[in-house]
Amino acid sequence: MNIDILKRTANRLVISPKGILAIDESTKTCNSRFEKLGVPTTEEKRREYRELLVTAKGIEKYISGYICFDETVRQSTKDGKKFTDILKSKKIDIGIKVDQGTKDFGTNIGDKITLGLDGLSLRLDEYKKIGATFAKWRAIYNIGENTPSEDCMNANAESFAKYALLCQEHDIVPIVEPEILIDGDHTIEECYEVTAKNLDIIFPILKSAGVYIPGIILKTSMVIAGKSSQNQSAPDEVAEFTLKCLKAHVPADIGGIVFLSGGQEDEEATLNLNAMHKSKRLPWPLTFSYGRAIQNPALNSWAKNSTDVIAAQKLLVEAAKRNSQASVGKYK
Ligand code: 13P
């Protein structure tokens, strides 16, 4: 493990005013988004869409890294340029989702454990050769009557630690992504409690496994009320609860913290991040790593008219710019 490389990569990923773009939807997720918009669910259509995302001009002003799916790092543009070479030429870091989805954990309905440790070291060898400098592993937690259970949180934390250590042994910065799902009618206070407890489980396990904390990035959900809660959270409230939680439960020397949008409305995700940057000095770099909140306008436009790639790319870059502004509290 070369801690200088890890630290430098982490710093580059969260350098202000940039954030990370997630385009790592699994084939299943990507297809289901295509299906809803009437786009054929073929490998070629996924390639065509990812080409649009990768070749968007000027996006490198706002985006430091792209998180890709395995299929995408092997694909090329229609005229034969590898996507990875295009990203490298724009000095955008290449990230790779290395978890392999989730399955039910035990018999407690709603608890999920993330899969993907089998053969991970070999896959990282290959991704490193392709040029990946960072990786991502996501675990999901449902807030319900009996979920998430402490056993499930512990088991996911153990997997995070094994994954993160393997990445760091390859000089690849691991993004550790515990996502408390927004689905449900929980209150913001309940979300705070679960998020805090989970972070309190994750960090001691990472540290005792020997994970180098300044060489990881935490990708977290915001502390926010559930989508179907009666009391939807305003940006100032999300900012207050989220910052309080992260300050109390994340080590100050972490490489950086980034947010997923997790099904928030596009502008809601931007306004919430913006509100967090109204506050004075934060202990860690704090920015976005959105998927849907940046891609949605571009995907919708391309689905309606796939011949007008430029129009879709313009929408993509504008969304990246809005979130870049929010990452320094300057979004209006
Ligand atoms: P969303 O911003 O669409 O939630 O995607 C981010 C991500 O990487 C989810 O794992």
CSV table of C-alpha atoms and ligand atoms in Angstrom, one decimal:
chain,number,residue,atom,x,y,z
A,1,MET,CA,0.0,0.0,0.0
A,2,ASN,CA,1.5,3.3,-1.1
A,3,ILE,CA,-0.2,5.9,1.1
A,4,ASP,CA,1.1,8.8,-0.9
A,5,ILE,CA,-0.6,7.6,-4.0
A,6,LEU,CA,-3.8,6.9,-2.1
A,7,LYS,CA,-3.8,10.3,-0.5
A,8,ARG,CA,-3.1,12.1,-3.7
A,9,THR,CA,-5.9,10.2,-5.6
A,10,ALA,CA,-8.4,10.9,-2.8
A,11,ASN,CA,-7.4,14.6,-2.8
A,12,ARG,CA,-7.8,14.8,-6.5
A,13,LEU,CA,-11.3,13.3,-6.4
A,14,VAL,CA,-12.7,15.8,-3.9
A,15,ILE,CA,-10.8,18.9,-5.1
A,16,SER,CA,-13.0,21.9,-5.0
A,17,PRO,CA,-15.2,22.8,-6.9
A,18,LYS,CA,-15.4,19.3,-8.4
A,19,GLY,CA,-17.4,16.2,-7.6
A,20,ILE,CA,-17.7,12.6,-8.9
A,21,LEU,CA,-20.1,11.4,-11.5
A,22,ALA,CA,-21.6,8.0,-11.0
A,23,ILE,CA,-22.4,6.2,-14.2
A,24,ASP,CA,-22.0,2.7,-12.7
A,25,GLU,CA,-25.6,1.5,-12.9
A,26,SER,CA,-25.6,-2.3,-13.3
A,27,THR,CA,-26.9,-3.7,-16.5
A,28,LYS,CA,-30.2,-4.5,-14.7
A,29,THR,CA,-30.6,-1.0,-13.3
A,30,CYS,CA,-29.6,0.7,-16.5
A,31,ASN,CA,-32.0,-1.5,-18.5
A,32,SER,CA,-34.9,-0.7,-16.1
A,33,ARG,CA,-34.2,3.0,-16.5
A,34,PHE,CA,-34.1,2.6,-20.3
A,35,GLU,CA,-37.3,0.5,-20.3
A,36,LYS,CA,-39.3,3.2,-18.5
A,37,LEU,CA,-38.3,5.6,-21.2
A,38,GLY,CA,-38.9,3.3,-24.1
A,39,VAL,CA,-35.1,2.8,-25.0
A,40,PRO,CA,-34.2,-0.7,-26.2
A,41,THR,CA,-32.3,-2.6,-23.5
A,42,THR,CA,-29.4,-3.7,-25.6
A,43,GLU,CA,-25.6,-3.6,-25.0
A,44,GLU,CA,-25.3,-1.3,-28.0
A,45,LYS,CA,-27.8,1.2,-26.6
A,46,ARG,CA,-26.0,1.2,-23.2
A,47,ARG,CA,-22.7,1.8,-25.0
A,48,GLU,CA,-24.3,4.6,-27.0
A,49,TYR,CA,-25.6,6.3,-23.9
A,50,ARG,CA,-22.3,5.9,-22.0
A,51,GLU,CA,-20.5,7.3,-25.0
A,52,LEU,CA,-22.6,10.4,-24.6
A,53,LEU,CA,-21.7,10.7,-20.9
A,54,VAL,CA,-18.0,10.0,-21.4
A,55,THR,CA,-17.5,12.4,-24.4
A,56,ALA,CA,-19.4,15.4,-23.0
A,57,LYS,CA,-17.3,18.4,-23.7
A,58,GLY,CA,-16.1,20.6,-20.8
A,59,ILE,CA,-17.5,18.3,-18.1
A,60,GLU,CA,-14.0,17.9,-16.7
A,61,LYS,CA,-14.3,21.5,-15.2
A,62,TYR,CA,-16.8,20.1,-12.8
A,63,ILE,CA,-16.1,16.4,-12.5
A,64,SER,CA,-13.0,14.8,-11.1
A,65,GLY,CA,-13.9,11.2,-11.5
A,66,TYR,CA,-16.4,8.8,-13.2
A,67,ILE,CA,-17.5,5.7,-11.5
A,68,CYS,CA,-18.1,3.1,-14.2
A,69,PHE,CA,-19.6,-0.4,-14.4
A,70,ASP,CA,-17.5,-3.3,-15.6
A,71,GLU,CA,-19.2,-3.3,-19.0
A,72,THR,CA,-18.4,0.4,-19.6
A,73,VAL,CA,-14.6,0.2,-18.9
A,74,ARG,CA,-14.3,-2.3,-21.8
A,75,GLN,CA,-16.3,-0.3,-24.3
A,76,SER,CA,-15.3,2.2,-26.9
A,77,THR,CA,-16.8,5.0,-28.9
A,78,LYS,CA,-18.5,4.3,-32.3
A,79,ASP,CA,-15.2,5.4,-34.0
A,80,GLY,CA,-13.1,3.0,-31.8
A,81,LYS,CA,-11.7,5.2,-29.0
A,82,LYS,CA,-11.7,3.4,-25.6
A,83,PHE,CA,-13.8,5.2,-23.1
A,84,THR,CA,-11.0,4.8,-20.6
A,85,ASP,CA,-8.6,6.6,-22.9
A,86,ILE,CA,-11.0,9.5,-23.3
A,87,LEU,CA,-11.4,9.9,-19.6
A,88,LYS,CA,-7.6,9.8,-19.1
A,89,SER,CA,-7.1,12.4,-21.8
A,90,LYS,CA,-9.5,14.7,-19.9
A,91,LYS,CA,-7.6,14.0,-16.7
A,92,ILE,CA,-10.8,12.5,-15.2
A,93,ASP,CA,-10.0,9.6,-12.7
A,94,ILE,CA,-11.5,6.2,-13.6
A,95,GLY,CA,-13.5,4.5,-10.9
A,96,ILE,CA,-15.0,1.1,-11.0
A,97,LYS,CA,-18.0,-0.4,-9.1
A,98,VAL,CA,-16.6,-3.7,-7.8
A,99,ASP,CA,-19.5,-4.9,-5.6
A,100,GLN,CA,-21.8,-7.4,-7.2
A,101,GLY,CA,-25.1,-6.3,-5.8
A,102,THR,CA,-26.9,-7.5,-2.7
A,103,LYS,CA,-28.8,-10.4,-1.4
A,104,ASP,CA,-31.1,-11.0,1.6
A,105,PHE,CA,-29.2,-11.1,4.9
A,106,GLY,CA,-30.5,-13.9,7.2
A,107,THR,CA,-34.2,-14.1,7.8
A,108,ASN,CA,-34.8,-10.5,8.8
A,109,ILE,CA,-36.9,-9.2,6.0
A,110,GLY,CA,-35.4,-6.0,4.6
A,111,ASP,CA,-31.8,-6.6,5.7
A,112,LYS,CA,-29.3,-6.9,2.7
A,113,ILE,CA,-25.7,-7.9,2.5
A,114,THR,CA,-23.4,-6.9,-0.3
A,115,LEU,CA,-21.7,-9.5,-2.5
A,116,GLY,CA,-18.4,-9.3,-4.4
A,117,LEU,CA,-15.4,-10.4,-2.4
A,118,ASP,CA,-14.9,-13.6,-4.3
A,119,GLY,CA,-12.1,-13.1,-6.8
A,120,LEU,CA,-11.9,-9.4,-6.0
A,121,SER,CA,-8.1,-9.2,-5.8
A,122,LEU,CA,-7.8,-10.6,-9.3
A,123,ARG,CA,-10.4,-8.2,-10.6
A,124,LEU,CA,-8.6,-5.3,-9.0
A,125,ASP,CA,-5.4,-6.4,-10.8
A,126,GLU,CA,-7.2,-6.1,-14.1
A,127,TYR,CA,-8.9,-2.8,-13.3
A,128,LYS,CA,-5.6,-1.3,-12.2
A,129,LYS,CA,-4.1,-2.3,-15.6
A,130,ILE,CA,-7.1,-0.7,-17.4
A,131,GLY,CA,-6.3,2.5,-15.4
A,132,ALA,CA,-8.7,2.6,-12.5
A,133,THR,CA,-7.6,4.7,-9.6
A,134,PHE,CA,-10.6,4.3,-7.4
A,135,ALA,CA,-13.4,1.8,-6.7
A,136,LYS,CA,-16.8,1.7,-5.1
A,137,TRP,CA,-18.6,-0.7,-2.9
A,138,ARG,CA,-22.2,0.0,-1.9
A,139,ALA,CA,-24.2,-1.5,0.9
A,140,ILE,CA,-27.9,-0.7,1.4
A,141,TYR,CA,-29.9,-0.4,4.6
A,142,ASN,CA,-33.7,-0.2,4.8
A,143,ILE,CA,-35.2,1.7,7.7
A,144,GLY,CA,-38.0,-0.4,9.0
A,145,GLU,CA,-39.5,-1.8,12.2
A,146,ASN,CA,-36.7,-4.4,12.6
A,147,THR,CA,-34.2,-3.1,10.1
A,148,PRO,CA,-31.3,-2.5,9.7
A,149,SER,CA,-30.3,-5.1,12.4
A,150,GLU,CA,-27.0,-4.7,14.2
A,151,ASP,CA,-25.9,-8.0,12.8
A,152,CYS,CA,-26.5,-6.8,9.3
A,153,MET,CA,-24.6,-3.6,9.9
A,154,ASN,CA,-21.7,-5.5,11.3
A,155,ALA,CA,-21.6,-8.0,8.4
A,156,ASN,CA,-21.6,-5.2,5.8
A,157,ALA,CA,-18.9,-3.3,7.8
A,158,GLU,CA,-16.7,-6.4,7.7
A,159,SER,CA,-17.1,-6.6,4.0
A,160,PHE,CA,-16.4,-2.9,3.6
A,161,ALA,CA,-13.1,-3.5,5.5
A,162,LYS,CA,-12.0,-6.5,3.4
A,163,TYR,CA,-12.9,-4.6,0.2
A,164,ALA,CA,-11.2,-1.4,1.3
A,165,LEU,CA,-8.0,-3.1,2.3
A,166,LEU,CA,-7.7,-5.0,-0.9
A,167,CYS,CA,-8.2,-1.8,-2.9
A,168,GLN,CA,-5.6,0.0,-0.9
A,169,GLU,CA,-3.2,-2.9,-1.4
A,170,HIS,CA,-3.6,-2.2,-5.1
A,171,ASP,CA,-3.1,1.6,-4.6
A,172,ILE,CA,-6.8,2.1,-5.5
A,173,VAL,CA,-8.8,4.5,-3.4
A,174,PRO,CA,-11.9,2.7,-2.1
A,175,ILE,CA,-15.2,4.5,-1.9
A,176,VAL,CA,-17.1,3.1,1.0
A,177,GLU,CA,-20.8,3.6,0.3
A,178,PRO,CA,-23.3,2.8,3.0
A,179,GLU,CA,-26.6,4.0,1.6
A,180,ILE,CA,-29.5,4.4,4.0
A,181,LEU,CA,-32.4,4.1,1.6
A,182,ILE,CA,-34.8,7.1,1.3
A,183,ASP,CA,-37.8,4.7,0.8
A,184,GLY,CA,-40.3,4.7,3.6
A,185,ASP,CA,-42.0,7.1,5.9
A,186,HIS,CA,-39.2,7.5,8.6
A,187,THR,CA,-38.5,10.8,10.1
A,188,ILE,CA,-35.3,12.7,9.7
A,189,GLU,CA,-34.5,11.9,13.4
A,190,GLU,CA,-34.8,8.2,12.7
A,191,CYS,CA,-32.5,8.5,9.7
A,192,TYR,CA,-30.0,10.4,11.9
A,193,GLU,CA,-30.1,7.6,14.5
A,194,VAL,CA,-29.5,4.8,11.9
A,195,THR,CA,-26.8,6.7,10.0
A,196,ALA,CA,-24.9,7.5,13.2
A,197,LYS,CA,-25.1,4.0,14.5
A,198,ASN,CA,-24.0,2.5,11.2
A,199,LEU,CA,-21.0,4.9,11.0
A,200,ASP,CA,-20.1,4.0,14.5
A,201,ILE,CA,-20.0,0.4,13.5
A,202,ILE,CA,-18.1,0.9,10.2
A,203,PHE,CA,-15.2,3.1,11.2
A,204,PRO,CA,-13.8,1.0,14.1
A,205,ILE,CA,-14.0,-2.1,11.9
A,206,LEU,CA,-12.2,-0.3,9.0
A,207,LYS,CA,-9.5,0.9,11.4
A,208,SER,CA,-8.9,-2.4,13.1
A,209,ALA,CA,-8.6,-4.1,9.8
A,210,GLY,CA,-5.7,-1.7,8.9
A,211,VAL,CA,-7.5,0.5,6.4
A,212,TYR,CA,-5.8,3.8,5.9
A,213,ILE,CA,-8.5,6.3,6.6
A,214,PRO,CA,-7.1,9.4,4.7
A,215,GLY,CA,-7.0,7.1,1.7
A,216,ILE,CA,-10.7,6.3,1.6
A,217,ILE,CA,-13.7,8.3,0.6
A,218,LEU,CA,-17.0,7.9,2.3
A,219,LYS,CA,-20.0,8.1,0.0
A,220,THR,CA,-23.1,8.5,2.1
A,221,SER,CA,-26.7,9.3,1.9
A,222,MET,CA,-27.9,12.6,3.5
A,223,VAL,CA,-29.7,12.6,6.7
A,224,ILE,CA,-33.2,13.2,5.4
A,225,ALA,CA,-36.8,12.1,6.1
A,226,GLY,CA,-38.1,9.1,4.1
A,227,LYS,CA,-39.7,9.8,0.7
A,228,SER,CA,-43.2,9.0,2.0
A,229,SER,CA,-42.9,10.8,5.3
A,230,GLN,CA,-45.5,13.5,6.0
A,231,ASN,CA,-42.7,15.9,7.0
A,232,GLN,CA,-40.4,16.4,4.1
A,233,SER,CA,-37.1,17.9,5.1
A,234,ALA,CA,-36.1,21.4,4.0
A,235,PRO,CA,-32.5,22.0,2.8
A,236,ASP,CA,-31.4,23.8,6.0
A,237,GLU,CA,-32.7,21.0,8.1
A,238,VAL,CA,-31.0,18.3,5.9
A,239,ALA,CA,-27.8,20.3,6.1
A,240,GLU,CA,-28.0,20.7,9.9
A,241,PHE,CA,-28.7,17.1,10.6
A,242,THR,CA,-26.3,15.7,8.1
A,243,LEU,CA,-23.4,17.9,9.1
A,244,LYS,CA,-24.0,17.2,12.8
A,245,CYS,CA,-24.1,13.5,12.2
A,246,LEU,CA,-20.9,13.5,10.0
A,247,LYS,CA,-19.0,15.7,12.4
A,248,ALA,CA,-19.7,13.4,15.3
A,249,HIS,CA,-19.3,10.0,13.6
A,250,VAL,CA,-16.8,10.3,10.8
A,251,PRO,CA,-13.0,10.6,11.5
A,252,ALA,CA,-11.7,14.1,10.7
A,253,ASP,CA,-8.8,12.7,8.8
A,254,ILE,CA,-10.9,10.9,6.1
A,255,GLY,CA,-9.9,11.6,2.5
A,256,GLY,CA,-13.3,13.1,1.7
A,257,ILE,CA,-17.0,12.7,1.9
A,258,VAL,CA,-19.3,12.6,-1.1
A,259,PHE,CA,-23.1,12.2,-1.4
A,260,LEU,CA,-25.3,10.0,-3.5
A,261,SER,CA,-28.6,11.5,-4.6
A,262,GLY,CA,-30.5,8.4,-3.7
A,263,GLY,CA,-33.8,9.2,-5.4
A,264,GLN,CA,-34.0,12.8,-4.2
A,265,GLU,CA,-35.5,15.2,-6.8
A,266,ASP,CA,-32.6,16.5,-8.9
A,267,GLU,CA,-32.8,20.1,-7.6
A,268,GLU,CA,-33.4,18.9,-4.1
A,269,ALA,CA,-30.0,17.1,-4.1
A,270,THR,CA,-28.4,20.3,-5.3
A,271,LEU,CA,-30.1,22.6,-2.8
A,272,ASN,CA,-29.2,20.3,0.1
A,273,LEU,CA,-25.5,20.2,-0.8
A,274,ASN,CA,-25.6,23.9,-1.3
A,275,ALA,CA,-27.1,24.4,2.2
A,276,MET,CA,-24.3,22.4,3.7
A,277,HIS,CA,-21.7,24.8,2.3
A,278,LYS,CA,-23.4,27.8,3.8
A,279,SER,CA,-21.7,26.7,7.0
A,280,LYS,CA,-18.1,27.8,7.7
A,281,ARG,CA,-15.1,25.5,7.7
A,282,LEU,CA,-15.9,21.8,7.5
A,283,PRO,CA,-13.4,19.2,8.8
A,284,TRP,CA,-13.3,17.3,5.5
A,285,PRO,CA,-13.8,18.0,1.8
A,286,LEU,CA,-17.5,17.5,1.1
A,287,THR,CA,-18.9,17.2,-2.4
A,288,PHE,CA,-21.3,15.2,-4.6
A,289,SER,CA,-21.1,11.9,-6.3
A,290,TYR,CA,-24.5,11.9,-7.9
A,291,GLY,CA,-25.8,9.5,-10.5
A,292,ARG,CA,-29.4,10.3,-11.2
A,293,ALA,CA,-29.4,13.9,-10.1
A,294,ILE,CA,-26.8,14.7,-12.8
A,295,GLN,CA,-27.8,12.2,-15.5
A,296,ASN,CA,-31.6,12.6,-15.4
A,297,PRO,CA,-32.1,15.6,-17.7
A,298,ALA,CA,-29.6,14.2,-20.3
A,299,LEU,CA,-31.1,10.7,-20.2
A,300,ASN,CA,-34.6,12.0,-20.7
A,301,SER,CA,-33.5,14.2,-23.6
A,302,TRP,CA,-31.5,11.4,-25.3
A,303,ALA,CA,-34.4,8.9,-24.8
A,304,LYS,CA,-36.7,11.3,-26.7
A,305,ASN,CA,-34.3,12.1,-29.4
A,306,SER,CA,-31.2,9.9,-29.5
A,307,THR,CA,-29.8,11.7,-32.6
A,308,ASP,CA,-29.4,15.0,-30.7
A,309,VAL,CA,-26.4,13.9,-28.6
A,310,ILE,CA,-25.2,17.5,-28.3
A,311,ALA,CA,-28.4,18.7,-26.6
A,312,ALA,CA,-28.2,15.8,-24.1
A,313,GLN,CA,-24.6,16.5,-23.4
A,314,LYS,CA,-25.3,20.2,-22.8
A,315,LEU,CA,-27.9,19.2,-20.2
A,316,LEU,CA,-25.4,16.8,-18.5
A,317,VAL,CA,-22.7,19.5,-18.3
A,318,GLU,CA,-25.2,22.1,-17.0
A,319,ALA,CA,-26.3,19.6,-14.2
A,320,ALA,CA,-22.6,19.0,-13.3
A,321,LYS,CA,-22.1,22.7,-13.2
A,322,ARG,CA,-25.0,23.3,-10.9
A,323,ASN,CA,-23.7,20.7,-8.5
A,324,SER,CA,-20.2,22.1,-8.7
A,325,GLN,CA,-21.7,25.5,-7.7
A,326,ALA,CA,-23.5,23.8,-4.8
A,327,SER,CA,-20.3,22.2,-3.6
A,328,VAL,CA,-19.0,25.7,-2.8
A,329,GLY,CA,-22.4,27.1,-1.6
A,330,LYS,CA,-22.8,29.2,-4.7
A,331,TYR,CA,-25.9,27.6,-6.3
A,332,LYS,CA,-28.8,30.0,-6.8
B,1,13P,P1,-27.6,8.2,-7.3
B,1,13P,O1,-27.1,9.6,-7.1
B,1,13P,O2,-28.5,8.0,-8.5
B,1,13P,O3,-28.2,7.7,-6.0
B,1,13P,O4,-26.4,7.2,-7.6
B,1,13P,C1,-25.3,7.3,-6.9
B,1,13P,C2,-24.7,5.9,-6.7
B,1,13P,O5,-23.6,5.7,-7.0
B,1,13P,C3,-25.6,4.9,-6.1
B,1,13P,O6,-24.9,3.8,-5.7
